[in-house]
Coordinates of C-alpha atoms in Angstrom, one line a residue:
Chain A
X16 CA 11.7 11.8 -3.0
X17 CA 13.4 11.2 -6.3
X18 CA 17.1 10.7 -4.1
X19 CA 20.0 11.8 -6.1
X20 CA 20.0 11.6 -9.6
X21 CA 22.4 12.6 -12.1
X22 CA 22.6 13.5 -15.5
X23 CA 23.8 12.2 -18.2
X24 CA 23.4 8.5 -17.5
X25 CA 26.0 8.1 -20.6
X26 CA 28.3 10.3 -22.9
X27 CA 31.5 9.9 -25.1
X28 CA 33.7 12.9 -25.3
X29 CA 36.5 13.5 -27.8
X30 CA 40.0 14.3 -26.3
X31 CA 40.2 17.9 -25.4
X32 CA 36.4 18.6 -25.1
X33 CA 34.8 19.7 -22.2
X34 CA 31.2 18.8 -20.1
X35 CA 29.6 18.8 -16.7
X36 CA 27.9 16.1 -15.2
X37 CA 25.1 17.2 -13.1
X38 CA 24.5 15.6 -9.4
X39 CA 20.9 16.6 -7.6
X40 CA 19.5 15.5 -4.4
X41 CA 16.6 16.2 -2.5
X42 CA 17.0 14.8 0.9
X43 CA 18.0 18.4 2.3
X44 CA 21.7 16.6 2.4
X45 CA 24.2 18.7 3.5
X46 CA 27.5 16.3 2.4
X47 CA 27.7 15.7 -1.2
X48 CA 30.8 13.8 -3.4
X49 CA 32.0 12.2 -6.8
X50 CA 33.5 9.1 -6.9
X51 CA 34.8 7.6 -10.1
X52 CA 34.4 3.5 -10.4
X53 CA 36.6 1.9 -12.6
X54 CA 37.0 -2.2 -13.3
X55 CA 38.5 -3.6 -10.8
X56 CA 39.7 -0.8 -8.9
X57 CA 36.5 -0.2 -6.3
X58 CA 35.4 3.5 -6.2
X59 CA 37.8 6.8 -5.9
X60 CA 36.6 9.7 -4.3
X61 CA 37.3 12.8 -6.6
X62 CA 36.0 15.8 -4.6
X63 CA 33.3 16.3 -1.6
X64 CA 31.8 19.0 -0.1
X65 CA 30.6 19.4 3.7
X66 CA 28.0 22.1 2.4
X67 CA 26.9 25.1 -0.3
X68 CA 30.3 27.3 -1.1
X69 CA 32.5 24.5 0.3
X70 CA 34.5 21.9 -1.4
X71 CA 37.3 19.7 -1.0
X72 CA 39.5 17.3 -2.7
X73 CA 39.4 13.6 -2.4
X74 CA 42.0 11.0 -3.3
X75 CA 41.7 12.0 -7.5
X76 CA 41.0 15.3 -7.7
X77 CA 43.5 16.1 -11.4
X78 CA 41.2 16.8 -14.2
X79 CA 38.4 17.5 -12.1
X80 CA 36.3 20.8 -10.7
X81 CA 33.4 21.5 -8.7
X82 CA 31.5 24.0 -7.8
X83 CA 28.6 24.1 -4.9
X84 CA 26.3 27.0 -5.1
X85 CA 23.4 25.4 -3.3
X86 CA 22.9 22.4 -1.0
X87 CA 20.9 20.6 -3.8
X88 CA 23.4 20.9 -6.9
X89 CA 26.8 19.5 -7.0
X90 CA 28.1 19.2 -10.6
X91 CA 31.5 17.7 -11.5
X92 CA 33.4 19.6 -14.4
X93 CA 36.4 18.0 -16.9
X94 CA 37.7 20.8 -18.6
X95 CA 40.1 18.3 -20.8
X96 CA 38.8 15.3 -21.3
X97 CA 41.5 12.9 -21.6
X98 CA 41.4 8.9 -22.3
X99 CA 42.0 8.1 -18.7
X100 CA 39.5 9.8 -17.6
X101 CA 37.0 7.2 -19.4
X102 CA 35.1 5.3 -16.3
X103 CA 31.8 5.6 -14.5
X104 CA 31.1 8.6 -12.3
X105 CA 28.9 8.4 -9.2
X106 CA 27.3 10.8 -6.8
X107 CA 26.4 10.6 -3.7
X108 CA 25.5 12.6 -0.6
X109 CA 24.9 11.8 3.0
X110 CA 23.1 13.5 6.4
X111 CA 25.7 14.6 8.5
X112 CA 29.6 13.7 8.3
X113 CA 30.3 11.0 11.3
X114 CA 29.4 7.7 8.8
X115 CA 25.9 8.0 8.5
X116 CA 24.9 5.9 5.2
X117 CA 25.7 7.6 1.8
X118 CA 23.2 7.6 -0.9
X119 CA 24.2 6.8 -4.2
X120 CA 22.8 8.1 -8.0
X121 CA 22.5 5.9 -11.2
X122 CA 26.2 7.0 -12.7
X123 CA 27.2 8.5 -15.7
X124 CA 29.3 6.5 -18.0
X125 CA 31.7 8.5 -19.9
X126 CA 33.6 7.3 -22.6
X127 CA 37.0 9.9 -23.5
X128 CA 38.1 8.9 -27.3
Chain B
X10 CA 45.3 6.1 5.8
X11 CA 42.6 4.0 6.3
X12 CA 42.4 0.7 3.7
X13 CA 40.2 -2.2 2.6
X14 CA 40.7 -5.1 1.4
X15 CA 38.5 -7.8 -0.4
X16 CA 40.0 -10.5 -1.1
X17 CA 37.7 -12.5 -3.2
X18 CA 37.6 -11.3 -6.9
X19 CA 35.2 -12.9 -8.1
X20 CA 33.3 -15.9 -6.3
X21 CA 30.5 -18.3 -8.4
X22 CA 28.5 -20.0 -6.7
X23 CA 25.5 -22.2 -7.4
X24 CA 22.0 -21.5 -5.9
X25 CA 21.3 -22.1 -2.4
X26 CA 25.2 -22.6 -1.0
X27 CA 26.2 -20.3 1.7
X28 CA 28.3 -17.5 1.2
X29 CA 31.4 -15.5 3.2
X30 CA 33.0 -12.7 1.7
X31 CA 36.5 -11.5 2.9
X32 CA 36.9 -7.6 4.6
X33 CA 39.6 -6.8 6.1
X34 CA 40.4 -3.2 7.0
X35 CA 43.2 -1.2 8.1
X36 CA 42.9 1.7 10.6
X37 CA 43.9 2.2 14.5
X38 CA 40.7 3.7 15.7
X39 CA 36.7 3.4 15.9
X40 CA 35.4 3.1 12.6
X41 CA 31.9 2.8 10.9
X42 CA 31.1 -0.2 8.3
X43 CA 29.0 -0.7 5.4
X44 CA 28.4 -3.8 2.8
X45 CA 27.1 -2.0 -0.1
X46 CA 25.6 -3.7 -3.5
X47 CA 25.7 -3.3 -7.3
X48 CA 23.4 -5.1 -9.1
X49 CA 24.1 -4.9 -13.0
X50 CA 23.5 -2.1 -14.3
X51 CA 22.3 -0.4 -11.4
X52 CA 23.6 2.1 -8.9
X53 CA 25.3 1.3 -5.4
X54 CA 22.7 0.1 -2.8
X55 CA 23.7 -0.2 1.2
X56 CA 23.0 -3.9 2.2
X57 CA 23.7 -3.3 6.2
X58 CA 25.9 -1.5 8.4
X59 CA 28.2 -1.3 11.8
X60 CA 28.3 2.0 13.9
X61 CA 28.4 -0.1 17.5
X62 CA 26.9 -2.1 19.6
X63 CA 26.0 -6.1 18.7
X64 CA 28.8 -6.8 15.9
X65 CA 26.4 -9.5 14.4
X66 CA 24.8 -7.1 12.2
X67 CA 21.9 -8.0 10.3
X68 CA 20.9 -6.5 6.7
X69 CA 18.6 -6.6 3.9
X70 CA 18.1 -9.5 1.8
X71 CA 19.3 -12.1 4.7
X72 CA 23.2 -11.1 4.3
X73 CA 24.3 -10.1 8.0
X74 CA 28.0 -9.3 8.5
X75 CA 29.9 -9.6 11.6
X76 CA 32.6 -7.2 12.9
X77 CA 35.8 -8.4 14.3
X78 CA 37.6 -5.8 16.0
X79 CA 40.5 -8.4 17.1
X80 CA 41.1 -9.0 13.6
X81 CA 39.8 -5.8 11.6
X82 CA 37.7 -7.9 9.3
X83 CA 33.8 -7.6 8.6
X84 CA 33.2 -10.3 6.4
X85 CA 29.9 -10.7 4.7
X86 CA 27.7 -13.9 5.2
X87 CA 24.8 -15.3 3.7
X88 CA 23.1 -19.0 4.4
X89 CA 21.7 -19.9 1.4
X90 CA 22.4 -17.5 -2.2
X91 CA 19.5 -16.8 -4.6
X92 CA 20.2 -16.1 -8.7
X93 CA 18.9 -12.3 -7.9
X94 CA 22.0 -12.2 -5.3
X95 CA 24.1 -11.9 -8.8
X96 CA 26.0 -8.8 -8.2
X97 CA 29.0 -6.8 -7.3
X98 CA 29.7 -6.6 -3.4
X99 CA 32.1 -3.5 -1.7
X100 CA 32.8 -3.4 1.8
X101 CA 33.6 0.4 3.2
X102 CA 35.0 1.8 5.9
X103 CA 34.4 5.1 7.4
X104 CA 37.2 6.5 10.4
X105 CA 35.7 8.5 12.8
X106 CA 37.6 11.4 12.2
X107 CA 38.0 14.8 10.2
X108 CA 35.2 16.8 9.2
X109 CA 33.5 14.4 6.2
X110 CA 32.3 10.9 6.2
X111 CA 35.3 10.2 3.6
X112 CA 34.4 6.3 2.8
X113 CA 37.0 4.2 1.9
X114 CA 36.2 1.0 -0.9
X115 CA 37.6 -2.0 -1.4
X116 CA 37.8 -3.0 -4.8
X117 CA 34.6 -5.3 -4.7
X118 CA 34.0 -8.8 -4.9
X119 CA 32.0 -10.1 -8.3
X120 CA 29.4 -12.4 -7.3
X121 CA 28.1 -15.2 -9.8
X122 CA 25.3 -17.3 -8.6
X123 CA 24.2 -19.9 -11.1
X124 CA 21.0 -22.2 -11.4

């Protein structure tokens, strides 16, 4: 099993511009989530989703979309990239919902200039 | 709203001195635990964790953590650090509650282990 992976592992956007960052998994997961991890700060959940066709927000949703058309794919959409929104973006997913372990992919560093 | 709390920055340490990191959490009822690691460069890796049961909890790597319920704290422990221990340290906490396991981080602890 290749666990989650994501892609890109890093990109710089210009202010305004757009992009997706993809999030896989093939452990048959049905919980999947972003989390943004700047300096200093620990990690932010940005939106989960509890299976395919539903999503929710987490504690910094603004700036963000997702979409979850199957229980594999969960990608994370800026639509305006702004400079704040410069930091490393985890995904992760986990089994069921009552704290089971949450697995965790490589990142993507994104840099907003 | 459930919080954590990690109180130790950053800690340096040379090789072979025991370590304790700080946890503290805030939330009323049952909760789940987890010590996860960052080593540099790499992605988020669980080093042990507390559903229920023994609160001496034991984990990869010879860290074990021990849960507290009195004083809401899960502190990470290890006897004796190696240089490969060098790394970034969060303590999460998972309520029991709602529909997702929502973790909660604290802000991480830096580890420096030098020769």
């Amino acid at each position: 099993n290749a666990g989650v992976t994501q892609t890109p592992k890093f990109r710089i956007l210009k202010i305004g511009q757009s992009m997706t960052l993809q999030c896989t998994q093939d452990m048959n997961h049905n919980y999947m989530y972003w989390y943004r991890q700047d300096p200093g700060m620990g990690l932010k959940l940005i939106y989960y989703s509890v299976g395919a066709g539903i999503t929710d927000k987490g504690e910094v949703p603004n700036g963000y979309n997702v979409s979850r058309s199957t229980t594999e794919d969960f990608p994370l959409r800026l639509e305006l990239a702004a400079p704040s929104q410069t930091s490393v973006y985890f995904c992760a997913s986990s089994y069921s919902t009552r704290g089971t372990e949450q697995f965790f992919g490589p990142g993507t560093r994104l840099t907003v200039l | 709203a459930q919080s954590v709390s990690q109180h130790n920055h950053h800690v340096i340490l040379s090789e072979a001195a025991s370590l304790e990191l700080g946890c503290n959490y805030s939330y009323g009822g049952t909760v789940n635990l987890f010590w996860y690691v960052q080593y540099p460069g790499q992605h988020l890796q669980l080093l042990l964790k507390y559903f229920s049961g023994d609160p001496l909890v034991k984990g990869i790597k010879g860290f074990e953590a021990e849960f507290i319920k009195s004083k809401f704290s899960f502190n990470l422990r290890k006897p004796s650090v190696q240089w490969s221990d060098t790394a970034e340290y969060f303590c999460a906490v998972n309520a029991r509650t709602g529909t997702a396991s929502k973790l909660t981080f604290g802000t991480g602890t830096r580890l420096q282990v030098t020769l």
